[in-house]
Amino acid sequence: GAVVSQHPSWVICKSGTSVKIECRSLDFQATTMFWYRQFPKQSLMLMATSNEGSKATYEQGVEKDKFLINHASLTLSTLTVTSAHPEDSSFYICSALDRPSEPQHFGDGTRLSIL
Amino acid sequence: AQRVTQPEKLLSVFKGAPVELKCNYSYSGSPELFWYVQYSRQRLQLLLRHISRESIKGFTADLNKGETSFHLKKPFAQEEDSAMYYCALSASGFNKFYFGSGTKLNVKP
């Protein structure tokens, strides 16, 4: 089946630093990738939709300059949390899609802890 | 606007009991509905989708357009079914998924 790899799985860093999270589709080409944020014991909140070769579409309330998304190839999307602060600590999950209206394939998620 | 509602945050049943996880949606077009499951410390996995009309791990879900529901059912719950279950809607023709808030199923021995 379709596999999505997310890296790193856990990162701890100091406040003010930038953190990059990678999302790769390993055995299929992902026309679209999604980035979600999940707070403890809550549902997934869609942050942005990323299409290869074009700018990401951000959901309302998500800061574009804070969460930079790059989808440079059909198998890789990156999320960079810039100048991270403790309130950015969360679980970030990516998913990938090869065709519209098909099920999304999810990565394992990245736990981000900002000290 | 699209919306997916899972009214129960937590559902506890005993092993062998029937279970029904509720999901209601609002969408003006023709939606595609999915159930995803997240076992402890694992990634979200697709459990089933309404268009395939199949049974996975004993679970079934029927899309009821009149009631705008897509409830997940299993006649005899097992302890290994304990997990978070998310109902999701995909608006036809679009790439977005809308997730419900999730229901934690706890199957007691």
XYZ file of C-alpha atoms in Angstrom:
224
model
C 0.000 0.000 0.000
C 0.833 3.645 -0.225
C 3.373 4.735 2.365
C 4.003 8.224 3.632
C 7.161 8.862 5.584
C 7.487 11.809 7.917
C 10.747 12.986 9.412
C 11.724 13.661 12.122
C 9.297 11.830 14.380
C 10.190 13.961 17.383
C 12.092 17.191 17.720
C 12.891 19.347 20.704
C 14.373 22.765 20.202
C 14.801 26.123 21.814
C 12.391 28.962 21.400
C 13.257 31.156 18.437
C 14.694 28.465 16.209
C 13.183 27.229 12.964
C 12.255 23.610 12.460
C 11.747 21.784 9.182
C 9.550 18.706 8.895
C 9.645 16.523 5.803
C 6.848 14.499 4.318
C 7.612 11.978 1.594
C 5.416 9.663 -0.425
C 7.557 6.573 -0.821
C 5.853 4.511 -3.475
C 3.527 6.885 -5.252
C 3.467 10.386 -6.611
C 1.441 12.713 -4.492
C -0.324 15.441 -6.423
C -1.463 16.951 -3.178
C -0.171 16.871 0.345
C -1.839 18.152 3.460
C -0.498 19.399 6.747
C -2.465 18.958 9.926
C -1.966 19.928 13.509
C -3.297 17.796 16.304
C -3.574 18.986 19.875
C -3.682 16.422 22.683
C -6.913 14.443 22.659
C -8.320 16.555 19.856
C -9.023 16.050 16.210
C -6.836 16.942 13.278
C -6.941 20.544 12.238
C -6.119 21.146 8.597
C -3.433 23.794 8.304
C -2.760 23.894 4.594
C -3.077 22.107 1.310
C 0.031 21.791 -0.785
C 0.096 21.107 -4.509
C 3.311 20.297 -6.281
C 4.840 23.297 -7.970
C 2.405 25.849 -6.639
C 1.858 27.880 -3.513
C 0.186 26.219 -0.598
C -3.376 27.096 0.313
C -3.650 27.949 3.981
C -6.721 27.536 6.129
C -8.174 30.524 7.856
C -6.238 31.499 10.942
C -3.002 29.777 9.935
C -0.095 32.173 9.530
C 1.624 31.736 6.186
C 4.825 33.366 7.344
C 4.926 31.220 10.427
C 4.338 27.900 8.734
C 6.213 27.802 5.458
C 5.267 25.008 3.114
C 7.255 23.906 0.117
C 6.141 21.171 -2.271
C 9.047 21.019 -4.653
C 8.438 17.558 -6.074
C 5.694 14.990 -6.392
C 7.144 13.023 -3.514
C 8.257 15.672 -1.039
C 6.621 18.454 0.906
C 8.213 20.328 3.777
C 6.754 22.334 6.614
C 9.026 24.847 8.294
C 7.930 26.316 11.593
C 9.768 29.615 11.707
C 10.893 31.256 14.926
C 9.116 28.593 16.920
C 7.650 29.381 20.324
C 6.266 27.130 23.055
C 2.713 27.624 21.784
C 3.785 25.985 18.517
C 4.440 22.758 20.389
C 2.097 20.191 18.926
C 1.789 17.068 16.853
C 2.095 17.786 13.143
C 0.827 15.245 10.658
C 1.095 15.168 6.911
C -0.927 13.208 4.439
C -0.621 12.614 0.741
C -3.067 12.094 -2.062
C -2.469 10.715 -5.513
C -5.936 11.348 -6.915
C -8.769 13.707 -5.910
C -11.444 12.309 -3.622
C -9.321 9.272 -2.875
C -8.394 8.386 0.705
C -5.477 10.274 2.127
C -2.433 8.364 3.279
C -1.018 9.597 6.539
C 2.473 9.886 7.917
C 3.356 8.923 11.474
C 3.430 12.519 12.596
C 6.075 14.718 14.153
C 5.977 15.710 17.772
C 7.382 19.198 18.108
C 8.369 20.444 21.534
C 9.600 23.999 21.914
C 11.364 24.814 25.156
C -20.427 24.778 4.749
C -19.143 21.282 5.186
C -19.235 19.834 8.648
C -18.712 16.462 10.227
C -20.089 15.808 13.682
C -19.179 12.969 15.983
C -21.305 13.549 19.069
C -19.542 11.108 21.370
C -16.047 11.845 22.606
C -15.817 8.557 24.428
C -17.646 5.306 24.012
C -17.062 2.434 26.420
C -18.445 -1.028 25.792
C -17.730 -4.496 27.030
C -16.063 -7.083 24.846
C -18.628 -8.881 22.734
C -21.157 -6.055 22.896
C -22.373 -4.270 19.771
C -20.902 -0.885 19.074
C -22.073 2.065 17.014
C -20.000 5.181 16.520
C -22.126 8.024 15.260
C -21.220 10.392 12.462
C -23.417 13.052 10.925
C -22.460 15.403 8.172
C -23.679 18.463 6.401
C -22.805 19.032 2.794
C -24.891 20.314 -0.059
C -23.332 18.168 -2.768
C -22.509 14.482 -3.047
C -20.001 13.665 -0.359
C -17.662 10.802 -0.008
C -17.439 9.528 3.528
C -14.619 7.700 5.235
C -13.783 6.236 8.604
C -10.222 6.446 9.825
C -8.823 4.692 12.877
C -5.858 5.673 15.010
C -4.547 3.008 17.343
C -2.411 4.048 20.263
C 0.848 5.594 19.063
C 0.158 4.740 15.438
C -0.685 6.723 12.354
C -4.167 7.258 11.048
C -5.291 4.399 8.867
C -8.197 4.195 6.521
C -10.753 1.811 7.925
C -13.399 1.997 5.258
C -15.107 4.250 2.744
C -18.721 4.325 1.812
C -18.337 3.741 -1.905
C -16.589 0.424 -1.440
C -19.365 -0.940 0.795
C -17.040 -3.461 2.355
C -16.549 -4.742 5.861
C -13.163 -4.250 7.443
C -12.290 -5.953 10.738
C -15.985 -6.617 11.191
C -16.914 -2.946 10.898
C -19.508 -1.658 8.468
C -20.890 1.771 7.744
C -23.837 2.747 5.590
C -24.319 6.156 4.117
C -27.815 7.392 4.888
C -28.377 10.463 2.781
C -31.810 11.091 4.268
C -30.408 11.317 7.765
C -27.011 12.602 6.556
C -25.319 9.967 8.636
C -22.497 7.496 8.239
C -22.479 5.559 11.482
C -19.829 2.908 12.078
C -21.053 -0.392 13.458
C -19.698 -3.667 14.678
C -21.866 -6.426 16.122
C -19.301 -7.805 18.572
C -16.573 -5.483 19.823
C -13.112 -6.815 20.563
C -10.508 -5.373 22.917
C -8.191 -4.686 19.990
C -10.819 -2.345 18.568
C -9.962 0.173 21.267
C -8.742 3.254 19.388
C -9.680 6.706 18.192
C -12.095 6.726 15.298
C -12.484 9.674 12.966
C -15.210 10.211 10.455
C -14.154 12.234 7.418
C -15.891 13.816 4.470
C -14.383 14.548 1.108
C -16.251 17.125 -0.908
C -16.616 15.717 -4.386
C -14.338 17.348 -6.882
C -12.162 18.822 -4.173
C -9.078 17.589 -2.447
C -9.990 18.597 1.074
C -10.978 16.298 3.828
C -13.063 17.444 6.756
C -12.605 15.431 9.923
C -14.951 15.002 12.822
C -13.686 15.540 16.326
C -13.168 11.833 16.859
C -14.603 9.210 19.183
C -12.459 7.216 21.510
C -13.678 3.642 21.676
C -12.745 1.737 24.785
C -13.568 -1.942 24.765
C -13.415 -3.401 28.242
C -12.619 -7.063 28.930
